[in-house]
Coordinates of C-alpha atoms and ligand atoms in Angstrom, one line a residue:
X1 CA 14.7 -13.8 34.4
X2 CA 17.1 -14.1 31.6
X3 CA 17.3 -17.8 31.1
X4 CA 13.3 -17.5 30.2
X5 CA 12.3 -18.4 26.7
X6 CA 12.0 -16.1 24.3
X7 CA 7.8 -15.8 23.8
X8 CA 6.4 -12.5 21.5
X9 CA 3.3 -11.8 19.7
X10 CA 1.3 -10.1 17.5
X11 CA -1.9 -9.4 18.2
X12 CA -4.2 -7.3 16.5
X13 CA -7.5 -6.2 17.0
X14 CA -9.2 -7.2 13.5
X15 CA -10.4 -3.6 12.9
X16 CA -10.2 -3.6 9.3
X17 CA -7.4 -4.0 6.9
X18 CA -4.2 -4.1 8.6
X19 CA -1.7 -0.6 8.6
X20 CA 1.9 -0.8 7.1
X21 CA 3.0 0.2 11.1
X22 CA 1.3 -3.1 12.1
X23 CA 3.2 -4.7 9.7
X24 CA 6.4 -3.2 10.6
X25 CA 5.6 -4.3 15.0
X26 CA 5.1 -7.5 13.7
X27 CA 8.0 -8.1 11.9
X28 CA 10.5 -6.7 15.0
X29 CA 8.8 -9.5 16.7
X30 CA 9.5 -11.8 14.4
X31 CA 13.2 -10.7 13.9
X32 CA 13.3 -10.7 17.0
X33 CA 11.9 -14.6 18.0
X34 CA 14.0 -16.0 15.5
X35 CA 17.2 -14.5 16.9
X36 CA 16.3 -15.8 20.0
X37 CA 15.1 -19.3 19.4
X38 CA 12.3 -18.0 20.6
X39 CA 8.5 -18.2 19.9
X40 CA 6.5 -16.4 17.9
X41 CA 2.7 -16.1 18.7
X42 CA -0.7 -14.4 17.0
X43 CA -3.1 -13.2 19.3
X44 CA -6.2 -11.3 17.6
X45 CA -7.8 -9.3 20.9
X46 CA -11.2 -8.7 19.7
X47 CA -13.4 -8.4 22.4
X48 CA -14.9 -5.2 21.2
X49 CA -17.6 -6.4 19.1
X50 CA -18.4 -2.7 18.2
X51 CA -15.4 -2.7 16.3
X52 CA -15.3 -6.3 14.8
X53 CA -14.9 -6.0 11.4
X54 CA -15.1 -9.4 8.6
X55 CA -12.7 -10.5 6.7
X56 CA -9.9 -8.4 8.3
X57 CA -8.4 -12.1 10.4
X58 CA -7.7 -13.4 7.2
X59 CA -6.9 -10.3 5.5
X60 CA -4.0 -10.2 8.4
X61 CA -3.1 -13.6 7.9
X62 CA -3.3 -13.8 4.3
X63 CA -0.5 -10.8 4.3
X64 CA 2.2 -12.3 6.8
X65 CA 2.5 -15.2 4.7
X66 CA 2.5 -12.5 1.5
X67 CA 5.6 -11.0 3.7
X68 CA 7.2 -14.3 4.7
X69 CA 6.6 -13.7 8.4
X70 CA 6.0 -16.4 10.1
X71 CA 4.1 -17.8 13.6
X72 CA 4.4 -20.9 15.7
X73 CA 1.3 -20.8 17.3
X74 CA -1.7 -18.8 17.7
X75 CA -5.0 -18.1 15.6
X76 CA -5.1 -20.7 12.6
X77 CA -1.5 -22.2 13.5
X78 CA -2.9 -24.2 16.7
X79 CA -0.7 -24.5 19.9
X80 CA -1.0 -25.3 23.6
X81 CA -1.8 -21.6 25.1
X82 CA -4.9 -21.8 22.8
X83 CA -7.8 -20.9 22.2
X84 CA -5.6 -17.1 20.9
X85 CA -8.9 -15.4 19.8
X86 CA -10.2 -13.9 23.0
X87 CA -13.8 -14.2 22.1
X88 CA -13.2 -17.4 22.8
X89 CA -11.7 -16.9 26.1
X90 CA -14.3 -15.3 27.9
X91 CA -14.7 -17.7 31.1
X92 CA -10.5 -17.5 31.0
X93 CA -11.2 -13.0 31.7
X94 CA -14.2 -14.1 34.1
X95 CA -12.3 -16.2 36.3
X96 CA -9.2 -13.0 36.8
X97 CA -12.1 -10.5 37.6
X98 CA -13.3 -12.4 39.8
X99 CA -9.7 -12.2 41.7
X100 CA -9.3 -8.8 41.0
X101 CA -12.9 -8.3 43.2
X102 CA -12.4 -10.3 45.9
X103 CA -8.4 -9.1 46.9
X104 CA -10.3 -5.4 46.3
X105 CA -8.1 -4.5 43.6
X106 CA -11.3 -3.7 41.4
X107 CA -14.7 -2.9 42.7
X108 CA -18.1 -2.9 40.3
X109 CA -19.5 0.1 39.3
X110 CA -23.6 1.0 38.6
X111 CA -23.5 4.4 36.7
X112 CA -25.2 4.2 33.7
X113 CA -24.0 5.9 30.9
X114 CA -26.4 9.3 31.7
X115 CA -25.2 9.6 35.1
X116 CA -21.3 9.4 34.2
X117 CA -22.3 12.3 31.5
X118 CA -24.1 14.6 34.4
X119 CA -21.0 14.0 36.3
X120 CA -19.3 15.1 33.7
X121 CA -21.1 18.0 33.1
X122 CA -21.4 19.3 37.1
X123 CA -16.9 18.4 37.1
X124 CA -14.7 20.1 34.9
X125 CA -12.3 17.4 33.6
X126 CA -14.0 15.0 35.7
X127 CA -11.9 11.2 35.8
X128 CA -13.3 8.6 37.3
X129 CA -10.0 8.4 39.9
X130 CA -9.4 8.1 44.2
X131 CA -10.9 11.8 44.2
X132 CA -14.3 11.2 42.6
X133 CA -14.9 7.6 42.9
X134 CA -16.5 7.8 46.3
X135 CA -19.1 9.6 45.1
X136 CA -20.4 7.4 42.9
X137 CA -22.6 4.0 42.6
X138 CA -20.3 1.7 42.3
X139 CA -19.4 -1.4 45.2
X140 CA -17.1 0.9 47.8
X141 CA -20.6 3.3 48.3
X142 CA -22.9 0.9 48.6
X143 CA -23.8 -2.2 50.9
X144 CA -23.1 -5.6 50.2
X145 CA -27.0 -6.2 50.1
X146 CA -27.3 -3.1 47.8
X147 CA -24.9 -4.6 45.0
X148 CA -26.5 -7.9 45.5
X149 CA -29.7 -7.0 44.9
X150 CA -29.1 -4.8 41.6
X151 CA -26.9 -7.8 40.9
X152 CA -29.4 -9.8 40.8
X153 CA -32.1 -7.7 39.3
X154 CA -29.7 -7.9 36.9
X155 CA -28.7 -4.1 36.3
X156 CA -25.8 -3.7 34.0
X157 CA -22.2 -2.6 35.6
X158 CA -18.6 -2.5 35.0
X159 CA -15.7 -3.0 36.8
X160 CA -13.2 -0.9 37.1
X161 CA -9.3 -1.2 37.8
X162 CA -8.9 0.5 41.6
X163 CA -5.9 2.9 41.0
X164 CA -4.2 4.1 43.9
X165 CA -3.4 8.3 43.9
X166 CA -0.2 9.6 44.0
X167 CA 2.3 6.6 43.5
X168 CA 5.3 7.2 41.0
X169 CA 5.0 3.8 38.4
X170 CA 8.1 3.0 36.4
X171 CA 7.4 1.3 32.8
X172 CA 11.0 -0.3 32.3
X173 CA 11.5 0.2 28.6
X174 CA 14.0 -1.1 26.4
X175 CA 14.2 1.8 23.8
X176 CA 13.1 4.3 26.4
X177 CA 14.6 3.2 29.6
X178 CA 12.8 3.9 32.7
X179 CA 9.2 5.6 32.2
X180 CA 8.0 7.1 35.0
X181 CA 4.9 8.3 35.4
X182 CA 2.0 9.6 38.5
X183 CA -0.4 7.1 39.3
X184 CA -3.3 10.0 40.0
X185 CA -2.7 11.0 36.3
X186 CA -5.1 7.4 35.6
X187 CA -8.3 6.9 35.5
X188 CA -10.0 3.4 37.0
X189 CA -10.3 1.8 34.1
X190 CA -12.7 -0.3 33.0
X191 CA -11.7 -3.8 32.7
X192 CA -14.9 -5.5 32.4
X193 CA -18.2 -4.7 31.1
X194 CA -21.5 -7.3 31.7
X195 CA -23.5 -5.6 29.0
X196 CA -21.6 -8.0 26.7
X197 CA -19.6 -9.7 28.6
X198 CA -16.4 -9.6 27.6
X199 CA -13.4 -7.8 29.5
X200 CA -11.4 -4.6 27.6
X201 CA -8.6 -4.6 25.7
X202 CA -6.5 -3.8 29.6
X203 CA -7.5 -6.7 31.0
X204 CA -7.5 -9.4 28.4
X205 CA -4.4 -8.2 27.2
X206 CA -2.5 -8.5 30.5
X207 CA -4.3 -11.8 31.5
X208 CA -3.2 -13.1 27.8
X209 CA 0.4 -11.9 28.1
X210 CA 1.0 -13.9 31.5
X211 CA -1.0 -17.1 30.3
X212 CA 0.7 -17.5 26.8
X213 CA 4.3 -16.9 29.2
X214 CA 5.2 -13.7 27.0
X215 CA 8.7 -12.6 27.2
X216 CA 8.6 -9.5 25.6
X217 CA 5.8 -7.1 24.7
X218 CA 7.2 -5.0 21.3
X219 CA 4.4 -2.5 20.2
X220 CA 3.7 0.8 19.0
X221 CA 4.5 3.6 20.8
X222 CA 0.5 3.8 20.6
X223 CA 0.1 2.0 23.9
X224 CA 3.0 3.6 25.7
X225 CA 0.6 5.4 27.6
X226 CA -1.3 2.3 28.7
X227 CA 2.1 0.7 29.7
X228 CA 1.8 2.1 33.7
X229 CA -1.8 0.8 33.7
X230 CA -0.1 -2.9 32.4
X231 CA 2.6 -2.3 35.0
X232 CA -0.3 -1.9 37.9
X233 CA -2.7 -4.9 36.5
X234 CA 0.2 -7.5 37.0
X235 CA 0.9 -6.5 40.3
X236 CA -2.5 -6.5 41.3
X237 CA -2.7 -9.4 40.2
X238 CA 1.3 -10.9 42.3
X239 CA 2.5 -11.4 38.0
X240 CA 5.1 -9.1 38.8
X241 CA 7.8 -11.6 38.2
X242 CA 6.6 -13.1 35.2
X243 CA 5.7 -9.6 33.7
X244 CA 7.0 -9.2 30.1
X245 CA 9.9 -6.9 29.4
X246 CA 8.1 -4.0 27.2
X247 CA 9.5 -2.3 24.5
X248 CA 7.7 0.9 22.1
X249 CA 8.3 1.4 19.0
X250 CA 8.6 4.5 17.2
X251 CA 6.3 5.9 15.6
X252 CA 5.8 6.4 11.8
X253 CA 5.7 9.8 11.0
X254 CA 4.4 12.0 7.6
X255 CA 6.5 11.8 4.3
X256 CA 6.1 15.8 5.1
X257 CA 5.4 17.5 7.7
X258 CA 4.9 16.6 11.1
X259 CA 2.9 14.3 12.5
X260 CA 1.4 10.1 12.4
X261 CA 1.2 8.5 9.3
X262 CA -1.8 8.2 8.6
X263 CA -4.2 6.4 5.4
X264 CA -4.8 9.7 4.1
X265 CA -1.4 10.3 3.6
X266 CA -0.8 7.8 1.1
X267 CA -4.3 9.0 -0.8
X268 CA -2.6 12.4 -1.0
X269 CA 1.3 11.4 -1.8
X270 CA -0.1 8.3 -3.8
X271 CA 1.7 5.2 -2.3
X272 CA 0.1 2.1 0.4
X273 CA -0.6 2.0 3.4
X274 CA -1.6 -1.3 4.3
X275 CA 0.4 -4.8 2.6
X276 CA -2.4 -5.8 0.3
X277 CA -5.2 -4.5 -1.5
X278 CA -8.7 -3.8 1.2
X279 CA -11.9 -4.2 0.1
X280 CA -14.0 -2.5 3.2
X281 CA -17.0 -4.6 4.0
X282 CA -18.5 -1.3 5.0
X283 CA -18.1 1.4 3.1
X284 CA -16.9 -1.0 -0.5
X285 CA -13.9 1.7 -0.2
X286 CA -11.3 0.6 -1.9
X287 CA -7.1 1.1 -0.6
X288 CA -4.2 -0.3 -2.6
X289 CA -1.7 -2.9 -1.4
X290 CA 1.6 -3.1 -1.7
X291 CA 1.8 -6.5 -3.5
X292 CA -0.9 -5.2 -5.9
X293 CA 0.9 -2.0 -6.8
X294 CA 3.7 -4.4 -7.5
X295 CA 6.2 -4.7 -4.7
X296 CA 8.2 -7.4 -3.8
X297 CA 7.7 -8.8 -0.3
X298 CA 11.5 -9.1 -0.2
X299 CA 12.0 -4.9 -0.9
X300 CA 9.0 -4.3 1.7
X301 CA 10.6 -6.1 4.1
X302 CA 13.8 -4.3 3.8
X303 CA 12.2 -0.8 3.7
X304 CA 10.2 -1.6 6.8
X305 CA 12.9 -2.8 8.9
X306 CA 14.6 0.3 8.6
X307 CA 11.8 2.7 9.6
X308 CA 13.1 3.0 13.3
X309 CA 16.1 0.6 13.4
X310 CA 19.6 0.5 11.9
X311 CA 21.9 -1.7 11.7
X312 CA 24.6 0.7 13.2
X313 CA 27.1 1.2 10.0
X314 CA 25.5 2.3 6.2
X315 CA 24.3 -1.2 5.0
X316 CA 21.3 -1.1 3.3
X317 CA 20.3 -4.3 1.6
X318 CA 19.1 -6.8 4.1
X319 CA 17.4 -9.9 3.6
X320 CA 15.3 -11.6 6.5
X321 CA 18.1 -13.8 7.7
X322 CA 20.4 -11.1 7.4
X323 CA 18.2 -9.1 9.7
X324 CA 17.7 -11.7 12.0
X325 CA 21.0 -12.2 12.7
X326 CA 21.4 -8.0 12.9
X327 CA 18.4 -7.0 14.5
X328 CA 18.9 -5.0 18.0
X329 CA 16.2 -3.7 20.2
X330 CA 18.6 -1.4 21.2
X331 CA 19.4 -0.3 18.3
X332 CA 15.7 1.3 18.3
X333 CA 15.5 4.9 17.6
X334 CA 12.8 6.7 20.5
X335 CA 12.4 9.7 18.4
X336 CA 9.5 8.4 14.9
X337 CA 10.4 7.3 11.1
X338 CA 9.9 9.6 8.5
X339 CA 7.9 7.1 6.3
X340 CA 10.3 7.8 3.3
X341 CA 8.2 6.0 0.5
X342 CA 10.4 6.9 -2.2
X343 CA 13.1 4.9 -0.7
X344 CA 10.8 1.6 -0.8
X345 CA 10.6 2.6 -4.8
X346 CA 14.3 2.2 -4.5
X347 CA 13.9 -1.2 -2.2
X348 CA 12.0 -2.7 -4.9
X349 CA 14.3 -1.4 -7.6
X350 CA 17.2 -3.6 -5.8
X351 CA 15.2 -6.1 -5.0
X352 CA 14.4 -6.7 -8.7
X353 CA 18.0 -6.3 -9.7
X354 CA 18.9 -8.7 -7.1
X355 CA 16.6 -11.5 -8.6
X356 CA 18.3 -13.9 -11.4
X357 CA 16.6 -12.7 -14.7
X358 CA 14.7 -16.1 -14.7
X359 CA 12.8 -15.3 -11.6
X360 CA 11.6 -11.8 -13.0
X361 CA 10.8 -13.4 -16.7
X362 CA 8.4 -16.1 -14.5
X363 CA 7.0 -12.1 -13.3
X364 CA 6.3 -10.3 -16.2
X365 CA 5.6 -13.4 -18.5
X366 CA 1.9 -12.4 -17.3
X367 CA 2.3 -9.2 -18.2
X368 CA 3.0 -9.8 -22.0
X369 CA -0.1 -12.6 -21.8
X370 CA -1.9 -9.6 -20.1
X371 CA -0.7 -8.0 -23.2
X372 CA -1.6 -10.4 -25.9
X373 CA 2.2 -11.0 -25.9
X374 CA 3.0 -15.1 -26.4
X375 CA 6.9 -14.7 -26.6
X376 CA 10.0 -17.7 -25.7
X377 CA 10.6 -18.0 -22.1
X378 CA 15.1 -17.3 -23.8
X379 CA 14.2 -14.2 -25.5
X380 CA 12.0 -12.7 -22.2
X381 CA 14.8 -13.8 -19.4
X382 CA 17.1 -11.9 -22.6
X383 CA 15.3 -9.7 -22.9
X384 CA 14.7 -8.8 -18.8
X385 CA 18.5 -9.3 -18.4
X386 CA 18.8 -5.9 -20.7
X387 CA 16.3 -3.7 -19.1
X388 CA 15.4 -4.4 -15.5
X389 CA 17.7 -1.9 -14.5
X390 CA 15.2 0.5 -14.9
X391 CA 12.5 -0.3 -13.9
X392 CA 11.4 0.0 -9.9
X393 CA 8.4 -2.5 -10.6
X394 CA 8.2 -5.5 -13.1
X395 CA 4.9 -4.2 -14.4
X396 CA 6.9 -1.4 -15.9
X397 CA 8.9 -3.0 -17.9
X398 CA 5.8 -3.9 -20.5
X399 CA 6.8 -0.3 -21.6
X400 CA 10.0 -0.1 -21.3
X401 CA 10.7 -3.0 -23.7
X402 CA 6.7 -3.6 -25.4
X403 CA 8.8 -2.7 -28.6
X404 CA 11.3 -5.9 -27.7
X405 CA 7.6 -8.0 -28.8
X406 CA 5.5 -5.9 -30.6
X407 CA 6.7 -3.5 -34.1
X408 CA 6.3 -0.3 -34.1
X409 CA 2.9 0.7 -35.8
X410 CA 4.3 4.8 -36.0
X411 CA 7.1 6.2 -35.3
X412 CA 7.7 9.5 -33.0
X413 CA 7.2 12.7 -34.8
X414 CA 9.9 14.1 -32.8
X415 CA 12.4 11.7 -33.4
X416 CA 11.5 11.8 -36.8
X417 CA 12.3 14.8 -37.3
X418 CA 15.8 15.2 -35.2
X419 CA 17.1 11.6 -36.5
X420 CA 15.8 10.6 -39.4
X421 CA 17.9 12.4 -42.0
X422 CA 17.8 12.9 -46.0
X423 CA 20.0 9.8 -46.7
X424 CA 18.4 8.1 -44.1
X425 CA 16.1 6.0 -46.3
X426 CA 19.2 5.5 -48.8
X427 CA 21.3 4.5 -45.7
X428 CA 19.1 1.8 -44.2
X429 CA 18.5 -0.4 -47.5
X430 CA 22.0 -0.7 -47.8
X431 CA 22.0 -1.3 -44.3
X432 CA 19.2 -3.9 -44.9
X433 CA 21.2 -6.1 -47.6
X434 CA 23.8 -5.8 -45.8
X435 CA 22.3 -7.7 -41.9
X436 CA 20.1 -10.3 -44.4
X437 CA 23.4 -11.0 -46.1
X438 CA 25.1 -12.6 -42.7
X439 CA 24.5 -15.9 -41.4
X440 CA 25.6 -15.4 -38.1
X441 CA 23.2 -13.0 -37.1
X442 CA 24.7 -13.0 -33.2
X443 CA 25.2 -9.7 -31.7
X444 CA 29.2 -9.8 -32.2
X445 CA 29.4 -10.6 -35.8
X446 CA 26.5 -7.7 -37.1
X447 CA 28.5 -5.4 -34.7
X448 CA 31.8 -6.0 -36.9
X449 CA 30.3 -5.7 -40.0
X450 CA 28.1 -2.9 -39.5
X451 CA 30.9 -0.8 -38.3
X452 CA 33.0 -2.3 -41.0
X453 CA 30.3 -1.0 -43.5
X454 CA 29.7 2.7 -42.0
X455 CA 33.3 3.2 -42.0
X456 CA 34.4 1.9 -45.5
X457 CA 31.1 4.1 -46.9
X458 CA 32.9 6.8 -44.6
X459 CA 28.9 7.2 -42.6
X460 CA 28.4 8.7 -39.3
X461 CA 28.3 6.0 -36.9
X462 CA 25.4 8.4 -34.4
X463 CA 23.2 9.0 -37.7
X464 CA 23.6 5.3 -38.8
X465 CA 22.8 4.0 -35.5
X466 CA 20.4 6.7 -34.6
X467 CA 18.0 5.7 -38.0
X468 CA 18.4 1.9 -37.0
X469 CA 17.2 2.7 -33.9
X470 CA 13.9 4.6 -35.0
X471 CA 13.3 1.9 -37.1
X472 CA 13.5 -0.5 -35.1
X473 CA 11.7 0.8 -31.4
X474 CA 9.9 3.9 -33.0
X475 CA 11.3 6.6 -31.3
X476 CA 15.1 7.3 -29.8
X477 CA 14.8 5.1 -26.5
X478 CA 16.2 1.4 -26.0
X479 CA 19.4 -0.3 -25.1
X480 CA 22.7 -1.0 -27.3
X481 CA 21.8 -1.3 -30.9
X482 CA 22.6 -4.5 -31.4
X483 CA 21.3 -5.9 -28.8
X484 CA 17.9 -4.9 -29.7
X485 CA 18.2 -6.4 -33.1
X486 CA 20.3 -9.8 -31.7
X487 CA 16.8 -10.0 -29.9
X488 CA 14.2 -10.0 -32.6
X489 CA 16.3 -12.1 -35.3
X490 CA 17.3 -11.2 -38.3
X491 CA 13.7 -11.7 -39.7
X492 CA 11.6 -9.2 -37.8
X493 CA 15.0 -6.4 -37.9
X494 CA 14.8 -6.3 -41.9
X495 CA 11.2 -6.5 -41.5
X496 CA 11.2 -3.3 -39.5
X497 CA 14.0 -1.4 -41.2
X498 CA 12.0 -2.2 -44.8
X499 CA 8.7 -1.1 -43.4
X500 CA 10.6 2.4 -42.0
X501 CA 12.1 2.7 -45.3
X502 CA 8.7 2.8 -47.0
X503 CA 6.5 4.7 -44.4
X504 CA 9.3 7.7 -43.9
X505 CA 11.1 7.7 -46.8
Ligands
LIG1 N1 -5.2 -5.5 20.5 C1 -3.9 -4.2 20.3 C2 -3.4 -3.4 18.8 O1 -4.5 -3.5 18.5 C3 -2.4 -5.0 20.8 C4 -1.5 -3.8 21.6 C5 -0.4 -4.4 22.1 O2 0.8 -5.1 21.7 O3 -0.8 -4.8 23.3 O4 -1.9 -3.9 18.3

């Protein structure tokens, strides 16, 4: 078993946008596959046609493309275990349903929804299982001839898994250890429905994991209750020897309070729960995405990787390659992981700092264009270098540094009151004259000359710099003054000082 090739899969149902928890599941599978030189399969579990949502599959694929999570085979990637869309595997499942019927591990049931409803009313906590199945309309209680007659009449039926009661079932989980349950709590699960000629999730999932030679099933905790049934199915098919290893990942919890993270938490607290913006084709509702909100994919990956796993020390910034090297299923927690979205913003800030000024400039230039600014690339690169430490999102750069690109039209009233002194107009005129005389407008030279002038005149450094700032920026914020004037250049700097004197004198 330990020699087995690592093959893992991400198997979403295309029922809508991919939840951020699903992204984490896919990420952990990807890290595990890469670390072990294994293969990562993308399977679409679309056997529940009622819940099918058009566009969901494309959305999921685009999300992973953006995030840099790659698949080796599967829907849209090809591979020798296909087709990878379950709705295209009907005949395969039918064959395995027959296997279970023939071995007596499953049986046909004709109970109509109304009959089942009546039973539920008659018996409190009714469960279709060993204690009740013999009072139902199925192939265990009917004669062979009767069953055949109904089938040839075209009566709808389901195939149920015959679960023996009072048996200990053990799921070996790589994160949780042995999870043991008593089979009596399980009902005879429906494995197949004649109405749409499709298997249910459980059967399709097991058959495909087996046929696709999946070695490890790494999925969300919400699937843990299904795992004992899955173990029984492997046994019923005689596939115990190649049964995958299980790892059920911890839940993602609300940022505040208890319980599972939901889309409503995102709406309530203002953060995305989807990787990309999602337009619900049924309701028309638009939900925000990490991409459109300005997150860098690397930051999202790093943030998600640490929700339920840690490298065993306090290292936080990890690239995809670092994660592939360090990831360890045994270091995943059993307890749920609080979804600390503020931490997500922090990661984005850190990744902005890690990127070169050129890269950030490339991303900022379209935003500048939207605001009608067409600045030379070198200038944008310099400004980004000065200002990127102050933002969590690239789009925040506009508000933080627009004064580099557009002259102030107004001057912030409060700042004027506080910073523009009686002698400011005179001093600023002197400063403008002084700067005008400079041939070398470099940061260092400006600074040297201006500081000397301040000293010679006995001016107050703070007062001069405050008025200078107000003239160039329009308010009391921004980086080092000579950084600003050096970027603006002589002409623009003089223009701004003289206008401020004009307006504020
Ligand atoms: N189709 C299931 C889902 O939507 C797959 C669960 C599993 O990984 O077994 O997540």
